[in-house]
């Protein structure tokens, strides 16, 4: 059974940093692009970033470029999102998602981890 | 403001059919596959449709997808109260080099 389990969310002050983790199991992790998708309170889904199987390519949504870094460790079957200079509008549930059938398609999702940016 | 445009809400009676539209441009829907997702609050989103019109294993054939030009449509027949959820379209935008979603459509089964 495919499982994606996020962790690392919590309350952080504006300007602070947080590192999210996603532990994958039940499939060959190194064969897939992986993404982070978020949902702010009362808002829709927003794609945040993705990373190629070997980590050599990464893409980001404009609002997080320069502030967030996606990375992965295939030996640990994990993908990470380092978030710096956090702002109130980064407050959201962050989902880890596997890119399955094609680019920008997400066939497996985690349950999400909540990030709250507030003083 | 979402890159893809969906109606905020749709509604229909149990047993009836409903469609949800998703409009984009040539840089996203026009040249890439559409996917559709069902999202219930507090749960993980679920993939319903991929590559415009294909259903993953386990998704009933009450759910269908289509694409024409720069727009896509999700269809749901035989509506059930359990179908009440938010539905999102998504794809890749080749100009932005980014994943994009619609703003979501809330389905109410009256």
PDB file of C-alpha atoms in Angstrom:
ATOM      1  CA  UNK A   1       0.000   0.000   0.000  1.00  0.00           C
ATOM      2  CA  UNK A   2       1.308   3.411  -0.979  1.00  0.00           C
ATOM      3  CA  UNK A   3       1.736   5.749   1.979  1.00  0.00           C
ATOM      4  CA  UNK A   4       2.918   9.339   2.205  1.00  0.00           C
ATOM      5  CA  UNK A   5       3.280  10.712   5.717  1.00  0.00           C
ATOM      6  CA  UNK A   6       4.084  14.369   6.263  1.00  0.00           C
ATOM      7  CA  UNK A   7       5.596  15.844   9.406  1.00  0.00           C
ATOM      8  CA  UNK A   8       7.269  19.005  10.616  1.00  0.00           C
ATOM      9  CA  UNK A   9       4.366  21.422  10.605  1.00  0.00           C
ATOM     10  CA  UNK A  10       3.613  23.736  13.487  1.00  0.00           C
ATOM     11  CA  UNK A  11       3.360  27.321  14.670  1.00  0.00           C
ATOM     12  CA  UNK A  12       6.147  29.645  13.570  1.00  0.00           C
ATOM     13  CA  UNK A  13       6.604  33.399  13.792  1.00  0.00           C
ATOM     14  CA  UNK A  14       6.721  35.582  10.670  1.00  0.00           C
ATOM     15  CA  UNK A  15      10.231  35.555   9.260  1.00  0.00           C
ATOM     16  CA  UNK A  16      10.931  32.142  10.778  1.00  0.00           C
ATOM     17  CA  UNK A  17      11.849  28.838   9.171  1.00  0.00           C
ATOM     18  CA  UNK A  18      10.408  25.351   9.080  1.00  0.00           C
ATOM     19  CA  UNK A  19      11.398  22.089   7.416  1.00  0.00           C
ATOM     20  CA  UNK A  20       8.666  19.744   6.294  1.00  0.00           C
ATOM     21  CA  UNK A  21       9.317  16.068   5.704  1.00  0.00           C
ATOM     22  CA  UNK A  22       7.420  13.415   3.793  1.00  0.00           C
ATOM     23  CA  UNK A  23       8.166   9.743   4.316  1.00  0.00           C
ATOM     24  CA  UNK A  24       7.126   7.486   1.448  1.00  0.00           C
ATOM     25  CA  UNK A  25       6.509   3.753   1.463  1.00  0.00           C
ATOM     26  CA  UNK A  26       4.842   1.087  -0.622  1.00  0.00           C
ATOM     27  CA  UNK A  27       6.419   2.026  -3.962  1.00  0.00           C
ATOM     28  CA  UNK A  28       9.811   2.601  -5.584  1.00  0.00           C
ATOM     29  CA  UNK A  29      10.327   6.172  -4.451  1.00  0.00           C
ATOM     30  CA  UNK A  30      13.287   6.877  -6.710  1.00  0.00           C
ATOM     31  CA  UNK A  31      11.142   6.299  -9.819  1.00  0.00           C
ATOM     32  CA  UNK A  32       8.850   9.283  -9.265  1.00  0.00           C
ATOM     33  CA  UNK A  33       8.794  13.048  -9.355  1.00  0.00           C
ATOM     34  CA  UNK A  34       7.453  14.337  -6.017  1.00  0.00           C
ATOM     35  CA  UNK A  35       5.537  17.522  -5.238  1.00  0.00           C
ATOM     36  CA  UNK A  36       4.338  19.680  -2.390  1.00  0.00           C
ATOM     37  CA  UNK A  37       0.830  21.142  -2.650  1.00  0.00           C
ATOM     38  CA  UNK A  38      -0.776  23.427  -0.078  1.00  0.00           C
ATOM     39  CA  UNK A  39      -4.225  24.645   0.888  1.00  0.00           C
ATOM     40  CA  UNK A  40      -4.620  27.862   2.831  1.00  0.00           C
ATOM     41  CA  UNK A  41      -7.646  28.176   5.150  1.00  0.00           C
ATOM     42  CA  UNK A  42     -10.783  28.672   3.089  1.00  0.00           C
ATOM     43  CA  UNK A  43      -8.821  28.571  -0.174  1.00  0.00           C
ATOM     44  CA  UNK A  44      -8.201  26.070  -2.943  1.00  0.00           C
ATOM     45  CA  UNK A  45      -5.271  23.818  -3.715  1.00  0.00           C
ATOM     46  CA  UNK A  46      -2.014  25.493  -4.718  1.00  0.00           C
ATOM     47  CA  UNK A  47       0.978  23.624  -6.138  1.00  0.00           C
ATOM     48  CA  UNK A  48       4.186  24.673  -4.391  1.00  0.00           C
ATOM     49  CA  UNK A  49       7.161  22.792  -5.802  1.00  0.00           C
ATOM     50  CA  UNK A  50       8.341  19.548  -7.345  1.00  0.00           C
ATOM     51  CA  UNK A  51      11.558  17.613  -7.759  1.00  0.00           C
ATOM     52  CA  UNK A  52      12.807  15.129 -10.315  1.00  0.00           C
ATOM     53  CA  UNK A  53      13.608  11.538  -9.439  1.00  0.00           C
ATOM     54  CA  UNK A  54      17.345  12.186  -9.031  1.00  0.00           C
ATOM     55  CA  UNK A  55      16.945  15.682  -7.591  1.00  0.00           C
ATOM     56  CA  UNK A  56      18.516  17.327 -10.645  1.00  0.00           C
ATOM     57  CA  UNK A  57      15.452  19.408 -11.578  1.00  0.00           C
ATOM     58  CA  UNK A  58      13.241  21.460  -9.330  1.00  0.00           C
ATOM     59  CA  UNK A  59      10.389  23.853 -10.014  1.00  0.00           C
ATOM     60  CA  UNK A  60       8.647  26.314  -7.705  1.00  0.00           C
ATOM     61  CA  UNK A  61       5.538  28.477  -7.688  1.00  0.00           C
ATOM     62  CA  UNK A  62       6.470  32.139  -7.990  1.00  0.00           C
ATOM     63  CA  UNK A  63       5.362  33.110  -4.490  1.00  0.00           C
ATOM     64  CA  UNK A  64       7.906  30.797  -2.799  1.00  0.00           C
ATOM     65  CA  UNK A  65      10.880  31.156  -5.154  1.00  0.00           C
ATOM     66  CA  UNK A  66      13.945  32.195  -3.219  1.00  0.00           C
ATOM     67  CA  UNK A  67      12.319  31.329   0.107  1.00  0.00           C
ATOM     68  CA  UNK A  68      11.708  27.581  -0.198  1.00  0.00           C
ATOM     69  CA  UNK A  69      13.885  24.670  -1.239  1.00  0.00           C
ATOM     70  CA  UNK A  70      12.645  21.203  -2.128  1.00  0.00           C
ATOM     71  CA  UNK A  71      15.006  18.276  -1.735  1.00  0.00           C
ATOM     72  CA  UNK A  72      14.909  14.496  -1.486  1.00  0.00           C
ATOM     73  CA  UNK A  73      16.850  11.581  -0.088  1.00  0.00           C
ATOM     74  CA  UNK A  74      16.150   8.454  -2.112  1.00  0.00           C
ATOM     75  CA  UNK A  75      18.024   6.309   0.411  1.00  0.00           C
ATOM     76  CA  UNK A  76      15.517   7.399   3.050  1.00  0.00           C
ATOM     77  CA  UNK A  77      12.503   7.470   0.711  1.00  0.00           C
ATOM     78  CA  UNK A  78      11.841  11.022   1.788  1.00  0.00           C
ATOM     79  CA  UNK A  79      11.175  14.427   0.296  1.00  0.00           C
ATOM     80  CA  UNK A  80      11.590  17.698   2.136  1.00  0.00           C
ATOM     81  CA  UNK A  81      10.501  21.320   1.927  1.00  0.00           C
ATOM     82  CA  UNK A  82      12.711  23.878   3.648  1.00  0.00           C
ATOM     83  CA  UNK A  83      10.717  27.063   4.131  1.00  0.00           C
ATOM     84  CA  UNK A  84      12.441  30.324   5.128  1.00  0.00           C
ATOM     85  CA  UNK A  85      11.284  33.910   5.628  1.00  0.00           C
ATOM     86  CA  UNK A  86       7.808  32.605   6.323  1.00  0.00           C
ATOM     87  CA  UNK A  87       4.863  34.965   5.928  1.00  0.00           C
ATOM     88  CA  UNK A  88       1.287  34.880   7.168  1.00  0.00           C
ATOM     89  CA  UNK A  89       0.089  33.877   3.712  1.00  0.00           C
ATOM     90  CA  UNK A  90       2.191  30.711   3.907  1.00  0.00           C
ATOM     91  CA  UNK A  91      -0.263  29.446   6.526  1.00  0.00           C
ATOM     92  CA  UNK A  92      -1.756  26.289   5.044  1.00  0.00           C
ATOM     93  CA  UNK A  93      -2.030  22.539   5.160  1.00  0.00           C
ATOM     94  CA  UNK A  94       0.922  21.211   3.181  1.00  0.00           C
ATOM     95  CA  UNK A  95       0.438  17.962   1.274  1.00  0.00           C
ATOM     96  CA  UNK A  96       3.097  15.713  -0.133  1.00  0.00           C
ATOM     97  CA  UNK A  97       2.030  14.206  -3.466  1.00  0.00           C
ATOM     98  CA  UNK A  98       3.434  11.699  -5.909  1.00  0.00           C
ATOM     99  CA  UNK A  99       3.468  12.699  -9.559  1.00  0.00           C
ATOM    100  CA  UNK A 100       2.095   9.648 -11.254  1.00  0.00           C
ATOM    101  CA  UNK A 101       0.776   9.363 -14.741  1.00  0.00           C
ATOM    102  CA  UNK A 102       2.209  12.542 -16.202  1.00  0.00           C
ATOM    103  CA  UNK A 103       3.787  15.870 -15.297  1.00  0.00           C
ATOM    104  CA  UNK A 104       1.518  17.794 -12.967  1.00  0.00           C
ATOM    105  CA  UNK A 105      -0.663  14.786 -12.183  1.00  0.00           C
ATOM    106  CA  UNK A 106      -0.814  13.676  -8.546  1.00  0.00           C
ATOM    107  CA  UNK A 107      -1.931  10.094  -8.046  1.00  0.00           C
ATOM    108  CA  UNK A 108      -1.091   9.656  -4.366  1.00  0.00           C
ATOM    109  CA  UNK A 109      -1.383  12.183  -1.546  1.00  0.00           C
ATOM    110  CA  UNK A 110      -0.484  12.362   2.113  1.00  0.00           C
ATOM    111  CA  UNK A 111      -2.838  13.526   4.850  1.00  0.00           C
ATOM    112  CA  UNK A 112      -1.083  16.862   5.164  1.00  0.00           C
ATOM    113  CA  UNK A 113       0.688  18.826   7.874  1.00  0.00           C
ATOM    114  CA  UNK A 114      -0.488  22.214   9.125  1.00  0.00           C
ATOM    115  CA  UNK A 115       1.830  25.202   9.051  1.00  0.00           C
ATOM    116  CA  UNK A 116       0.667  28.302  10.913  1.00  0.00           C
ATOM    117  CA  UNK A 117       2.633  31.519  10.575  1.00  0.00           C
ATOM    118  CA  UNK A 118       1.603  33.938  13.296  1.00  0.00           C
ATOM    119  CA  UNK A 119       3.067  36.089  16.036  1.00  0.00           C
TER     120      UNK A 119
ATOM    121  CA  UNK B   1      -6.748  34.199  -8.596  1.00  0.00           C
ATOM    122  CA  UNK B   2      -6.343  30.678  -9.954  1.00  0.00           C
ATOM    123  CA  UNK B   3      -4.772  30.003 -13.347  1.00  0.00           C
ATOM    124  CA  UNK B   4      -7.584  27.607 -14.241  1.00  0.00           C
ATOM    125  CA  UNK B   5     -11.204  28.758 -13.973  1.00  0.00           C
ATOM    126  CA  UNK B   6     -13.930  26.646 -12.374  1.00  0.00           C
ATOM    127  CA  UNK B   7     -17.450  27.564 -11.222  1.00  0.00           C
ATOM    128  CA  UNK B   8     -17.503  28.078  -7.432  1.00  0.00           C
ATOM    129  CA  UNK B   9     -20.411  25.717  -6.938  1.00  0.00           C
ATOM    130  CA  UNK B  10     -22.747  23.274  -8.632  1.00  0.00           C
ATOM    131  CA  UNK B  11     -25.717  21.356  -7.294  1.00  0.00           C
ATOM    132  CA  UNK B  12     -28.117  18.634  -8.332  1.00  0.00           C
ATOM    133  CA  UNK B  13     -30.476  16.108  -6.816  1.00  0.00           C
ATOM    134  CA  UNK B  14     -29.526  12.545  -5.865  1.00  0.00           C
ATOM    135  CA  UNK B  15     -29.472  10.278  -8.887  1.00  0.00           C
ATOM    136  CA  UNK B  16     -29.025  13.154 -11.305  1.00  0.00           C
ATOM    137  CA  UNK B  17     -26.003  14.188 -13.376  1.00  0.00           C
ATOM    138  CA  UNK B  18     -23.749  17.204 -12.924  1.00  0.00           C
ATOM    139  CA  UNK B  19     -20.844  18.632 -14.876  1.00  0.00           C
ATOM    140  CA  UNK B  20     -17.964  20.806 -13.704  1.00  0.00           C
ATOM    141  CA  UNK B  21     -16.080  22.929 -16.198  1.00  0.00           C
ATOM    142  CA  UNK B  22     -12.429  23.947 -16.161  1.00  0.00           C
ATOM    143  CA  UNK B  23     -11.094  26.638 -18.455  1.00  0.00           C
ATOM    144  CA  UNK B  24      -7.469  27.420 -19.190  1.00  0.00           C
ATOM    145  CA  UNK B  25      -5.135  28.492 -21.959  1.00  0.00           C
ATOM    146  CA  UNK B  26      -2.860  26.998 -24.584  1.00  0.00           C
ATOM    147  CA  UNK B  27       0.056  26.978 -22.141  1.00  0.00           C
ATOM    148  CA  UNK B  28      -1.729  24.685 -19.716  1.00  0.00           C
ATOM    149  CA  UNK B  29      -4.859  22.720 -20.686  1.00  0.00           C
ATOM    150  CA  UNK B  30      -4.326  23.309 -24.386  1.00  0.00           C
ATOM    151  CA  UNK B  31      -1.053  21.389 -24.440  1.00  0.00           C
ATOM    152  CA  UNK B  32      -1.094  19.206 -21.341  1.00  0.00           C
ATOM    153  CA  UNK B  33      -3.315  16.559 -19.765  1.00  0.00           C
ATOM    154  CA  UNK B  34      -6.019  17.520 -17.275  1.00  0.00           C
ATOM    155  CA  UNK B  35      -6.524  15.721 -13.993  1.00  0.00           C
ATOM    156  CA  UNK B  36      -9.493  15.934 -11.642  1.00  0.00           C
ATOM    157  CA  UNK B  37      -9.468  15.542  -7.862  1.00  0.00           C
ATOM    158  CA  UNK B  38     -12.083  15.085  -5.163  1.00  0.00           C
ATOM    159  CA  UNK B  39     -11.327  16.714  -1.812  1.00  0.00           C
ATOM    160  CA  UNK B  40     -13.214  16.311   1.406  1.00  0.00           C
ATOM    161  CA  UNK B  41     -12.202  18.687   4.226  1.00  0.00           C
ATOM    162  CA  UNK B  42      -9.604  17.184   6.516  1.00  0.00           C
ATOM    163  CA  UNK B  43      -8.707  14.371   4.154  1.00  0.00           C
ATOM    164  CA  UNK B  44      -6.182  13.765   1.414  1.00  0.00           C
ATOM    165  CA  UNK B  45      -7.318  14.787  -2.078  1.00  0.00           C
ATOM    166  CA  UNK B  46      -8.192  11.819  -4.291  1.00  0.00           C
ATOM    167  CA  UNK B  47      -7.371  11.476  -7.986  1.00  0.00           C
ATOM    168  CA  UNK B  48     -10.537  10.852 -10.013  1.00  0.00           C
ATOM    169  CA  UNK B  49      -9.439  11.394 -13.613  1.00  0.00           C
ATOM    170  CA  UNK B  50      -6.026  11.530 -15.272  1.00  0.00           C
ATOM    171  CA  UNK B  51      -4.898  12.146 -18.845  1.00  0.00           C
ATOM    172  CA  UNK B  52      -8.185  13.966 -19.554  1.00  0.00           C
ATOM    173  CA  UNK B  53     -10.511  10.981 -19.424  1.00  0.00           C
ATOM    174  CA  UNK B  54      -8.945   7.971 -17.705  1.00  0.00           C
ATOM    175  CA  UNK B  55     -10.011   6.620 -14.328  1.00  0.00           C
ATOM    176  CA  UNK B  56      -7.565   5.114 -11.826  1.00  0.00           C
ATOM    177  CA  UNK B  57      -8.358   1.691 -10.498  1.00  0.00           C
ATOM    178  CA  UNK B  58     -11.183   1.841  -7.976  1.00  0.00           C
ATOM    179  CA  UNK B  59     -12.855   4.979  -9.304  1.00  0.00           C
ATOM    180  CA  UNK B  60     -16.407   4.141 -10.432  1.00  0.00           C
ATOM    181  CA  UNK B  61     -17.484   4.818 -13.999  1.00  0.00           C
ATOM    182  CA  UNK B  62     -19.988   7.361 -12.677  1.00  0.00           C
ATOM    183  CA  UNK B  63     -17.045   9.750 -12.954  1.00  0.00           C
ATOM    184  CA  UNK B  64     -15.910  10.806 -16.426  1.00  0.00           C
ATOM    185  CA  UNK B  65     -13.667  13.426 -17.966  1.00  0.00           C
ATOM    186  CA  UNK B  66     -13.293  15.128 -21.303  1.00  0.00           C
ATOM    187  CA  UNK B  67     -11.185  17.836 -22.871  1.00  0.00           C
ATOM    188  CA  UNK B  68     -11.668  20.099 -25.847  1.00  0.00           C
ATOM    189  CA  UNK B  69      -9.126  22.735 -26.777  1.00  0.00           C
ATOM    190  CA  UNK B  70      -8.334  24.767 -23.679  1.00  0.00           C
ATOM    191  CA  UNK B  71     -11.221  23.471 -21.545  1.00  0.00           C
ATOM    192  CA  UNK B  72     -12.085  20.340 -19.688  1.00  0.00           C
ATOM    193  CA  UNK B  73     -15.176  18.890 -18.081  1.00  0.00           C
ATOM    194  CA  UNK B  74     -15.785  16.492 -15.217  1.00  0.00           C
ATOM    195  CA  UNK B  75     -19.055  14.592 -15.291  1.00  0.00           C
ATOM    196  CA  UNK B  76     -20.652  12.770 -12.393  1.00  0.00           C
ATOM    197  CA  UNK B  77     -23.759  10.643 -12.926  1.00  0.00           C
ATOM    198  CA  UNK B  78     -26.005   8.888 -10.431  1.00  0.00           C
ATOM    199  CA  UNK B  79     -25.224  11.488  -7.777  1.00  0.00           C
ATOM    200  CA  UNK B  80     -24.977  10.297  -4.200  1.00  0.00           C
ATOM    201  CA  UNK B  81     -24.855  12.295  -0.983  1.00  0.00           C
ATOM    202  CA  UNK B  82     -21.354  10.919  -0.489  1.00  0.00           C
ATOM    203  CA  UNK B  83     -20.239  12.797  -3.600  1.00  0.00           C
ATOM    204  CA  UNK B  84     -20.571  16.109  -1.767  1.00  0.00           C
ATOM    205  CA  UNK B  85     -17.045  17.495  -1.837  1.00  0.00           C
ATOM    206  CA  UNK B  86     -14.796  20.042  -3.473  1.00  0.00           C
ATOM    207  CA  UNK B  87     -13.615  19.159  -6.973  1.00  0.00           C
ATOM    208  CA  UNK B  88     -10.436  20.527  -8.545  1.00  0.00           C
ATOM    209  CA  UNK B  89      -8.977  20.399 -12.015  1.00  0.00           C
ATOM    210  CA  UNK B  90      -5.224  20.510 -12.396  1.00  0.00           C
ATOM    211  CA  UNK B  91      -2.509  20.367 -15.001  1.00  0.00           C
ATOM    212  CA  UNK B  92       0.997  21.593 -15.811  1.00  0.00           C
ATOM    213  CA  UNK B  93       1.571  25.058 -17.222  1.00  0.00           C
ATOM    214  CA  UNK B  94       4.428  24.959 -19.714  1.00  0.00           C
ATOM    215  CA  UNK B  95       4.939  28.734 -19.716  1.00  0.00           C
ATOM    216  CA  UNK B  96       5.022  29.062 -15.933  1.00  0.00           C
ATOM    217  CA  UNK B  97       6.883  25.751 -15.498  1.00  0.00           C
ATOM    218  CA  UNK B  98       4.529  25.119 -12.612  1.00  0.00           C
ATOM    219  CA  UNK B  99       1.643  22.942 -11.589  1.00  0.00           C
ATOM    220  CA  UNK B 100      -1.690  24.760 -11.652  1.00  0.00           C
ATOM    221  CA  UNK B 101      -5.133  24.094 -10.222  1.00  0.00           C
ATOM    222  CA  UNK B 102      -8.572  25.537 -10.643  1.00  0.00           C
ATOM    223  CA  UNK B 103     -10.126  27.388  -7.736  1.00  0.00           C
ATOM    224  CA  UNK B 104     -12.288  24.399  -6.870  1.00  0.00           C
ATOM    225  CA  UNK B 105     -15.996  23.669  -7.259  1.00  0.00           C
ATOM    226  CA  UNK B 106     -18.175  22.768  -4.295  1.00  0.00           C
ATOM    227  CA  UNK B 107     -20.702  20.092  -5.187  1.00  0.00           C
ATOM    228  CA  UNK B 108     -23.945  20.017  -3.227  1.00  0.00           C
ATOM    229  CA  UNK B 109     -26.259  17.053  -3.619  1.00  0.00           C
ATOM    230  CA  UNK B 110     -29.658  18.461  -2.728  1.00  0.00           C
TER     231      UNK B 110
END
